[in-house]
Tab-separated table of C-alpha atoms in Angstrom:
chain	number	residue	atom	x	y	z
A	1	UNK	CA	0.000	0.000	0.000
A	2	UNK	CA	3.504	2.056	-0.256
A	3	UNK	CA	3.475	2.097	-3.643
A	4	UNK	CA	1.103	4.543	-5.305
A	5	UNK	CA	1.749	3.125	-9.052
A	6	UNK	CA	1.212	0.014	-8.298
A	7	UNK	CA	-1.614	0.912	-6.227
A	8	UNK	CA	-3.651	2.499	-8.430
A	9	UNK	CA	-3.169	-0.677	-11.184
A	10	UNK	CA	-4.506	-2.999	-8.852
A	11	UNK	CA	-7.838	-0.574	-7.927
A	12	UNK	CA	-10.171	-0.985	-11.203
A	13	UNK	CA	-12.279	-3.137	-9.464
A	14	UNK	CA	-12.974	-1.114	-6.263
A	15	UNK	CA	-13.135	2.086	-8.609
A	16	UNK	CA	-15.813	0.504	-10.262
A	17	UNK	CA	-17.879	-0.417	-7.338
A	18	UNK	CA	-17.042	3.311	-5.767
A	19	UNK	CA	-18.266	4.528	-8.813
A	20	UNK	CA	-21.671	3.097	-9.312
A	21	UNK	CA	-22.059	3.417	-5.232
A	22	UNK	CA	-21.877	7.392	-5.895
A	23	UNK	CA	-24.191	7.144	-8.591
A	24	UNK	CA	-26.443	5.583	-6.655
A	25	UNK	CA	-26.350	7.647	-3.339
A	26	UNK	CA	-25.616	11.081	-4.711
A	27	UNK	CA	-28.691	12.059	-5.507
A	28	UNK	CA	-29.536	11.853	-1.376
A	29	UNK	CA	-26.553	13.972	-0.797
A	30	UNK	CA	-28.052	17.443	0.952
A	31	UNK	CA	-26.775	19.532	-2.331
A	32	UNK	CA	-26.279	23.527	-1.876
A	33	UNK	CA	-28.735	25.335	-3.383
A	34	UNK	CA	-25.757	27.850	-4.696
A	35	UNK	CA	-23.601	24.619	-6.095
A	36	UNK	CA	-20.805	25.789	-4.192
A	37	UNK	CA	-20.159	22.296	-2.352
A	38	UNK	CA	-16.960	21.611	-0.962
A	39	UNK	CA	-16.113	17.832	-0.334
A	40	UNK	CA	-13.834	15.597	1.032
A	41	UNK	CA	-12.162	12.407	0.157
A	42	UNK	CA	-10.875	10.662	3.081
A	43	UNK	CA	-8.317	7.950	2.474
A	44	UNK	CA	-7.928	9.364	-1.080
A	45	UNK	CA	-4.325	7.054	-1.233
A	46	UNK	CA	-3.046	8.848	-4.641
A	47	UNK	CA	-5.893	10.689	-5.775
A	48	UNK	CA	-7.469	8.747	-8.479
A	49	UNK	CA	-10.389	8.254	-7.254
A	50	UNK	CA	-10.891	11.765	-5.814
A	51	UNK	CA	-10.029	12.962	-9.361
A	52	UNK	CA	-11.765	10.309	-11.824
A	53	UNK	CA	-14.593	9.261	-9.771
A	54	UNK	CA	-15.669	12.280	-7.041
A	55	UNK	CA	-14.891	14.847	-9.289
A	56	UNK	CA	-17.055	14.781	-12.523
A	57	UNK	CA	-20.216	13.908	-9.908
A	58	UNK	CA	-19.574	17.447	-8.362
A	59	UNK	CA	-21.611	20.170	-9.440
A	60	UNK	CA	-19.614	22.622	-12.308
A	61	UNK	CA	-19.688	25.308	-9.454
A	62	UNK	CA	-18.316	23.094	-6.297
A	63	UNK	CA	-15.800	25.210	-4.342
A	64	UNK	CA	-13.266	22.669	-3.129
A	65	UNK	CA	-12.767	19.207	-3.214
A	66	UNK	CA	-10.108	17.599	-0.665
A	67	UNK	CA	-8.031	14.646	-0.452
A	68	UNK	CA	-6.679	13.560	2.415
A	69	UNK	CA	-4.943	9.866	3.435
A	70	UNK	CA	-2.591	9.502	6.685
A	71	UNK	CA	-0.189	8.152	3.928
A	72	UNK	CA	2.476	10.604	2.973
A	73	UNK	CA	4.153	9.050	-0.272
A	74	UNK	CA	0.563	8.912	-1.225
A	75	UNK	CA	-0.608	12.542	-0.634
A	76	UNK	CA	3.310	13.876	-2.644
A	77	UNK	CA	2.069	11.404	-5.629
A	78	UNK	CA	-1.603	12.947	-5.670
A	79	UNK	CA	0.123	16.559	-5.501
A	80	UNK	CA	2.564	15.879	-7.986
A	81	UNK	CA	-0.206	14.179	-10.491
A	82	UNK	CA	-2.975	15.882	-9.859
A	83	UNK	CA	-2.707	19.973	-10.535
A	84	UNK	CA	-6.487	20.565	-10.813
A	85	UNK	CA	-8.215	24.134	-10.089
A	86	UNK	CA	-9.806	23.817	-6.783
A	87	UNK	CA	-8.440	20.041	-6.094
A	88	UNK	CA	-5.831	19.647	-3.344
A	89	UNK	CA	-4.394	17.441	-1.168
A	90	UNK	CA	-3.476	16.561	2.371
A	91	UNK	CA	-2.133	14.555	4.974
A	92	UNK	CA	-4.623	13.990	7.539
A	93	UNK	CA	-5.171	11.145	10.021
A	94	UNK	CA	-8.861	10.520	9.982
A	95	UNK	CA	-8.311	8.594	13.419
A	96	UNK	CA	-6.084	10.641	15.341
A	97	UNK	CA	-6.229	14.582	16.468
A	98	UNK	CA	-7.328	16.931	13.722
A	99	UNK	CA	-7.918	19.752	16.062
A	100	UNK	CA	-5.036	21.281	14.056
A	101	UNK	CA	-6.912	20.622	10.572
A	102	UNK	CA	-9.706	21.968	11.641
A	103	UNK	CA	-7.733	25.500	12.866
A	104	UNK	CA	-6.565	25.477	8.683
A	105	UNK	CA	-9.584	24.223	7.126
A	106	UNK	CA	-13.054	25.440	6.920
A	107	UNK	CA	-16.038	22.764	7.573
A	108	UNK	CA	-17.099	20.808	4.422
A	109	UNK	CA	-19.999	20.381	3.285
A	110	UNK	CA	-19.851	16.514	2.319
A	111	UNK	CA	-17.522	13.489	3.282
A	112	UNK	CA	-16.776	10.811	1.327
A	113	UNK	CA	-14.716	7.839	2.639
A	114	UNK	CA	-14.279	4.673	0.053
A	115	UNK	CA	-12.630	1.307	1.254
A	116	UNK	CA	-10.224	2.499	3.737
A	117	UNK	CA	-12.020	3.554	7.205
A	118	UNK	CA	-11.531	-0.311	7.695
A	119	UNK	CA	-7.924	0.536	8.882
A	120	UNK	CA	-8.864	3.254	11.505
A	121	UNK	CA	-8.341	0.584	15.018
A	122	UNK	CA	-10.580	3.619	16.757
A	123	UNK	CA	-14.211	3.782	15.056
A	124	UNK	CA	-15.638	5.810	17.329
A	125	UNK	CA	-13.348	8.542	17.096
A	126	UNK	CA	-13.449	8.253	13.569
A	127	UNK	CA	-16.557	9.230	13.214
A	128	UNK	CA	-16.672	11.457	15.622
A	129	UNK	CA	-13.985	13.612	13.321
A	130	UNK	CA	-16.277	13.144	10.557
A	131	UNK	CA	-18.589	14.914	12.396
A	132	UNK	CA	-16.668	17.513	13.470
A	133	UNK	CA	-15.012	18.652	9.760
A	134	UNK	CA	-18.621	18.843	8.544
A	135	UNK	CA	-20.456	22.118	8.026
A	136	UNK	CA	-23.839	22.406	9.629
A	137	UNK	CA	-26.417	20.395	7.767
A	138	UNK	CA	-23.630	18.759	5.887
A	139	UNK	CA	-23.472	14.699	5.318
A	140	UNK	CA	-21.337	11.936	4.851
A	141	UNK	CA	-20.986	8.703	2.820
A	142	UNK	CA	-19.181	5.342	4.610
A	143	UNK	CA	-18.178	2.951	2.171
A	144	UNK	CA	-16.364	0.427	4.981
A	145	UNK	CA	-15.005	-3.264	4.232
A	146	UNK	CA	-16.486	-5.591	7.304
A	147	UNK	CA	-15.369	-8.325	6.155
A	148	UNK	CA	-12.854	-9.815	3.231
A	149	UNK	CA	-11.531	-13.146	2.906
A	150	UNK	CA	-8.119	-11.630	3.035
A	151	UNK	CA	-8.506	-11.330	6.358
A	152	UNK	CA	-9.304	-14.759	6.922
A	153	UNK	CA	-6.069	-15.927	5.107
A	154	UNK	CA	-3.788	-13.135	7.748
A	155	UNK	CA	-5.056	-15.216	10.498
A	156	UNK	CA	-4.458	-18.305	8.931
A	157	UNK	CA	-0.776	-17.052	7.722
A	158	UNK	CA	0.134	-15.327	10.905
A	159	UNK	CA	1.805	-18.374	13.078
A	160	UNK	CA	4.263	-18.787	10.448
A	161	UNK	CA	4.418	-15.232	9.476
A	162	UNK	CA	3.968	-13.339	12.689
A	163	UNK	CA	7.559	-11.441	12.515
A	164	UNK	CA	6.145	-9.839	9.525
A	165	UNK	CA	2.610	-9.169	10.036
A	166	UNK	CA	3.452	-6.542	12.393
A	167	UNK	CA	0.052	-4.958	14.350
A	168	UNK	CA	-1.895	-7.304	12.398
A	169	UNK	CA	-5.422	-5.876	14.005
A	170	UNK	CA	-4.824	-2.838	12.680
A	171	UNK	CA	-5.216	-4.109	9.249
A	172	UNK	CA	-8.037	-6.005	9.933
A	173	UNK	CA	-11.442	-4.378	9.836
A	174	UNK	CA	-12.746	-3.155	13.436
A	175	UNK	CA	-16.235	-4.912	12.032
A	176	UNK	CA	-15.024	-8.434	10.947
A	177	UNK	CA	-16.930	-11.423	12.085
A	178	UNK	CA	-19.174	-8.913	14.441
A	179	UNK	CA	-22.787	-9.967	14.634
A	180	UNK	CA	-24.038	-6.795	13.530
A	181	UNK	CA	-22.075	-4.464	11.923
A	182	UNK	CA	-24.989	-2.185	11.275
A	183	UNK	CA	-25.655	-1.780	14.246
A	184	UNK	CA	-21.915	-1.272	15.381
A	185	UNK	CA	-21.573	1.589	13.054
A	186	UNK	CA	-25.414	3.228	13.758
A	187	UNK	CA	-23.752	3.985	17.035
A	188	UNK	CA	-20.979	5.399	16.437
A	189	UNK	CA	-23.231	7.395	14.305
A	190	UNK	CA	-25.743	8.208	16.652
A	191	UNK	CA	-22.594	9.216	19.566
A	192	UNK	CA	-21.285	11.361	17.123
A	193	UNK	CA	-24.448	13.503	17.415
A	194	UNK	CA	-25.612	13.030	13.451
A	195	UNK	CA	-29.763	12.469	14.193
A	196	UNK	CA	-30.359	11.217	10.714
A	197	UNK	CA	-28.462	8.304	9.304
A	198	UNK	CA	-29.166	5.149	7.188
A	199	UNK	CA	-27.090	1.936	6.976
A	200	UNK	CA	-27.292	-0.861	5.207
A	201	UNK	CA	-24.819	-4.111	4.451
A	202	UNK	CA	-23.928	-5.822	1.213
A	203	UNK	CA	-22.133	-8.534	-0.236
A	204	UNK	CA	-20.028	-9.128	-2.817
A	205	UNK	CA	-18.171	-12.358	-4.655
A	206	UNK	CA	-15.746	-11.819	-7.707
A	207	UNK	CA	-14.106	-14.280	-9.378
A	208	UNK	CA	-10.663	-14.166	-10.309
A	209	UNK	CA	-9.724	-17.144	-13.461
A	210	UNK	CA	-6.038	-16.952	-13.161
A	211	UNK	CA	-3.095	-16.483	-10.551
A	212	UNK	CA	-1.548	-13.551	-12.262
A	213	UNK	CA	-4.835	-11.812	-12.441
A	214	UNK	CA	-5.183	-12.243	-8.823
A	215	UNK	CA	-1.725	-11.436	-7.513
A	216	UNK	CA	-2.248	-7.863	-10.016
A	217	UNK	CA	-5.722	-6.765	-7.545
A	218	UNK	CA	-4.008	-7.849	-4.259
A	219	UNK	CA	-0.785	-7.734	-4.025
A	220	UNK	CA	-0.344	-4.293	-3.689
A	221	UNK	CA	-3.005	-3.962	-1.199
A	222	UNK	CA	-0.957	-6.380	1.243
A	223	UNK	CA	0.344	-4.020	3.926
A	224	UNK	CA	2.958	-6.804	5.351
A	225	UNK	CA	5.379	-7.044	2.563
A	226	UNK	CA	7.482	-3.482	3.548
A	227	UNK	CA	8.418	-5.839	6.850
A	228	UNK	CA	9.094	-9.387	4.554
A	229	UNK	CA	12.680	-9.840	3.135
A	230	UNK	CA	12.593	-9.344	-0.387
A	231	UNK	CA	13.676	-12.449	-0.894
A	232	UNK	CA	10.600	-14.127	0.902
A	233	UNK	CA	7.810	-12.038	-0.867
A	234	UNK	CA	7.031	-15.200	-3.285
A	235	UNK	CA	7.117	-17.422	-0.622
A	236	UNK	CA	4.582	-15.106	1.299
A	237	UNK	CA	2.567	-14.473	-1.481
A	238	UNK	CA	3.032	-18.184	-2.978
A	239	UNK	CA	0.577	-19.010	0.789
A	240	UNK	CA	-1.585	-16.629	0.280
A	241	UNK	CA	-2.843	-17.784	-3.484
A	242	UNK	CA	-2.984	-21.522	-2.230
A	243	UNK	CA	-5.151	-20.417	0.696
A	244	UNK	CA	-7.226	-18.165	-0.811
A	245	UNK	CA	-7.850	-20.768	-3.714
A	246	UNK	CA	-9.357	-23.406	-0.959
A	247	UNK	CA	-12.224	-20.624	-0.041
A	248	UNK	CA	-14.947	-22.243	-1.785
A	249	UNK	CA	-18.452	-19.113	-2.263
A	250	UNK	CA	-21.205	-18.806	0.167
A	251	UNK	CA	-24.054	-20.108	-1.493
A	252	UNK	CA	-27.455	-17.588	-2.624
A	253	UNK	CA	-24.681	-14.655	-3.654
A	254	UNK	CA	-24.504	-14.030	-7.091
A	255	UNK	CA	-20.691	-14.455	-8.811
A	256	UNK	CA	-19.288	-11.701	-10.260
A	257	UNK	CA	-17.086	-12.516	-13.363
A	258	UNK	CA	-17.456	-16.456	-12.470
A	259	UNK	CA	-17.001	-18.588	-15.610
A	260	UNK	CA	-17.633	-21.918	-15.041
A	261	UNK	CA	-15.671	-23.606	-18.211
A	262	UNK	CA	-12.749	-22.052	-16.446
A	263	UNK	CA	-9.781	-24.192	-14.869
A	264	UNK	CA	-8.977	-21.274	-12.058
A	265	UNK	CA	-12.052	-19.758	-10.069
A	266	UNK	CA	-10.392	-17.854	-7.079
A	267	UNK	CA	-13.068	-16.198	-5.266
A	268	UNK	CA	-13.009	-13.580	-3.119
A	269	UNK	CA	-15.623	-12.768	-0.949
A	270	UNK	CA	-16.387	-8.698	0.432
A	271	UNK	CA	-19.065	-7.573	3.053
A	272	UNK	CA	-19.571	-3.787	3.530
A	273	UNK	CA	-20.894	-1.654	5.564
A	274	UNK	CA	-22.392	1.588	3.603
A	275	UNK	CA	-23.773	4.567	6.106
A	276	UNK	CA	-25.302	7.911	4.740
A	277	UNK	CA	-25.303	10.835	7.653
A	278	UNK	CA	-26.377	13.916	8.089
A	279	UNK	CA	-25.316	16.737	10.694
């Protein structure tokens, strides 16, 4: 997740589910009545989605549109890519003290957050920042990963591996293998002080038909390998295919991409957790 290159290769997948997710909830979004929305993209990693997904779903007229990610390498790469009028970016830590963001920054009027509050240990705090960097009456959109398969194959890798996988809860979604997620998250919503607020879950199975196809989507989105010796990263990954070709789908959810007449079906299953708020 160090490398924004490879990074943004391996998303066309999630960018296409963050895409038709915005379609979808946009039109709930509390819109100014002037156009003069400003937004922001937390987690935006090297800007591609803030730029090629958030941006031509703005009004013509927005006023500013933000991305920020706690990753630094990330933020320089959206800065140095990215020269768009009114489009910036920033280091922020969406889990950690932005009393000091807030001083710099005026409230915005929407936050978006795709794929990546998963890796904030500290939900409630989270959210609670959310709340805080909003302008009155303003709203937010959670897109958060519950649960992934992935995560069952760190658990299963980490006795062997456990010198590498270094804090391995904190990549591991604060939601996974909870009862009820919804719930979980309607309270954070509800502590936060937001008094309207909608969440719902969904599920997701895709398909992969070949090993190099595969090691292209994940790969980079293994957080583990900047702590494996270079020359144990096949070995590493080598594990993770095997075990992640033994998960066999959940049955009544729909396939994405599965081809039956093919020799490799690797599936990988995703539940979410997708909140709309407003202050």
């Amino acid at each position: 997740m160090d490398n924004p290159d490879l990074y943004k290769k391996s998303s066309d997948l999630r960018d296409d589910d963050h895409a038709q997710l915005l379609d979808e909830f946009a039109p709930t979004f509390n819109w100014r009545v002037d156009g003069k929305d400003s937004v922001m993209d937390v987690g935006c990693a090297g800007g591609n989605v803030t730029t090629e997904i958030v941006l031509p779903r703005l009004p013509t007229t927005f006023s500013r549109l933000m991305g920020v990610d706690v990753n630094e390498k990330m933020i320089d790469y959206a800065n140095k890519c990215y020269k768009i009028p009114k489009v910036s970016f920033s280091t922020l830590d969406i889990g950690g003290d932005v009393s000091e963001f807030r001083q710099k920054n005026d409230p915005f009027d929407h936050i978006i957050t795709f794929f990546c509050l998963h890796l904030v240990p500290d939900q409630k705090r989270a959210v609670q920042n959310i709340y805080d960097l909003l302008e009155t009456n303003g709203d937010c959109f959670l897109h958060i990963l519950a649960d992934f398969s992935g995560f069952d194959i760190y658990k299963a890798m980490y006795p062997r591996w456990s010198e590498y996988m270094v804090n391995i809860d904190n990549f591991i979604s604060p939601y996974y293998h909870r009862i009820d997620p919804v719930n979980m998250l309607k309270n954070h919503l509800k502590n936060a002080g937001f008094t309207q607020y909608t969440v719902v879950e969904r599920r997701r199975i895709v398909a992969y038909h070949n090993i190099q196809e595969f090691i292209g989507a994940f790969k980079p989105i293994i957080p583990f390998f900047k702590h494996i010796p270079l020359e144990r990263h096949s070995e590493f990954f080598d594990e993770f295919c095997k075990l992640a070709m033994e998960i066999r789908p959940d049955e009544g959810i729909q396939i994405e991409k599965f081809k039956a007449s093919q020799n490799v079906n690797i599936f990988v299953s995703y539940k979410f957790v997708i909140a709309y708020a407003r202050k």
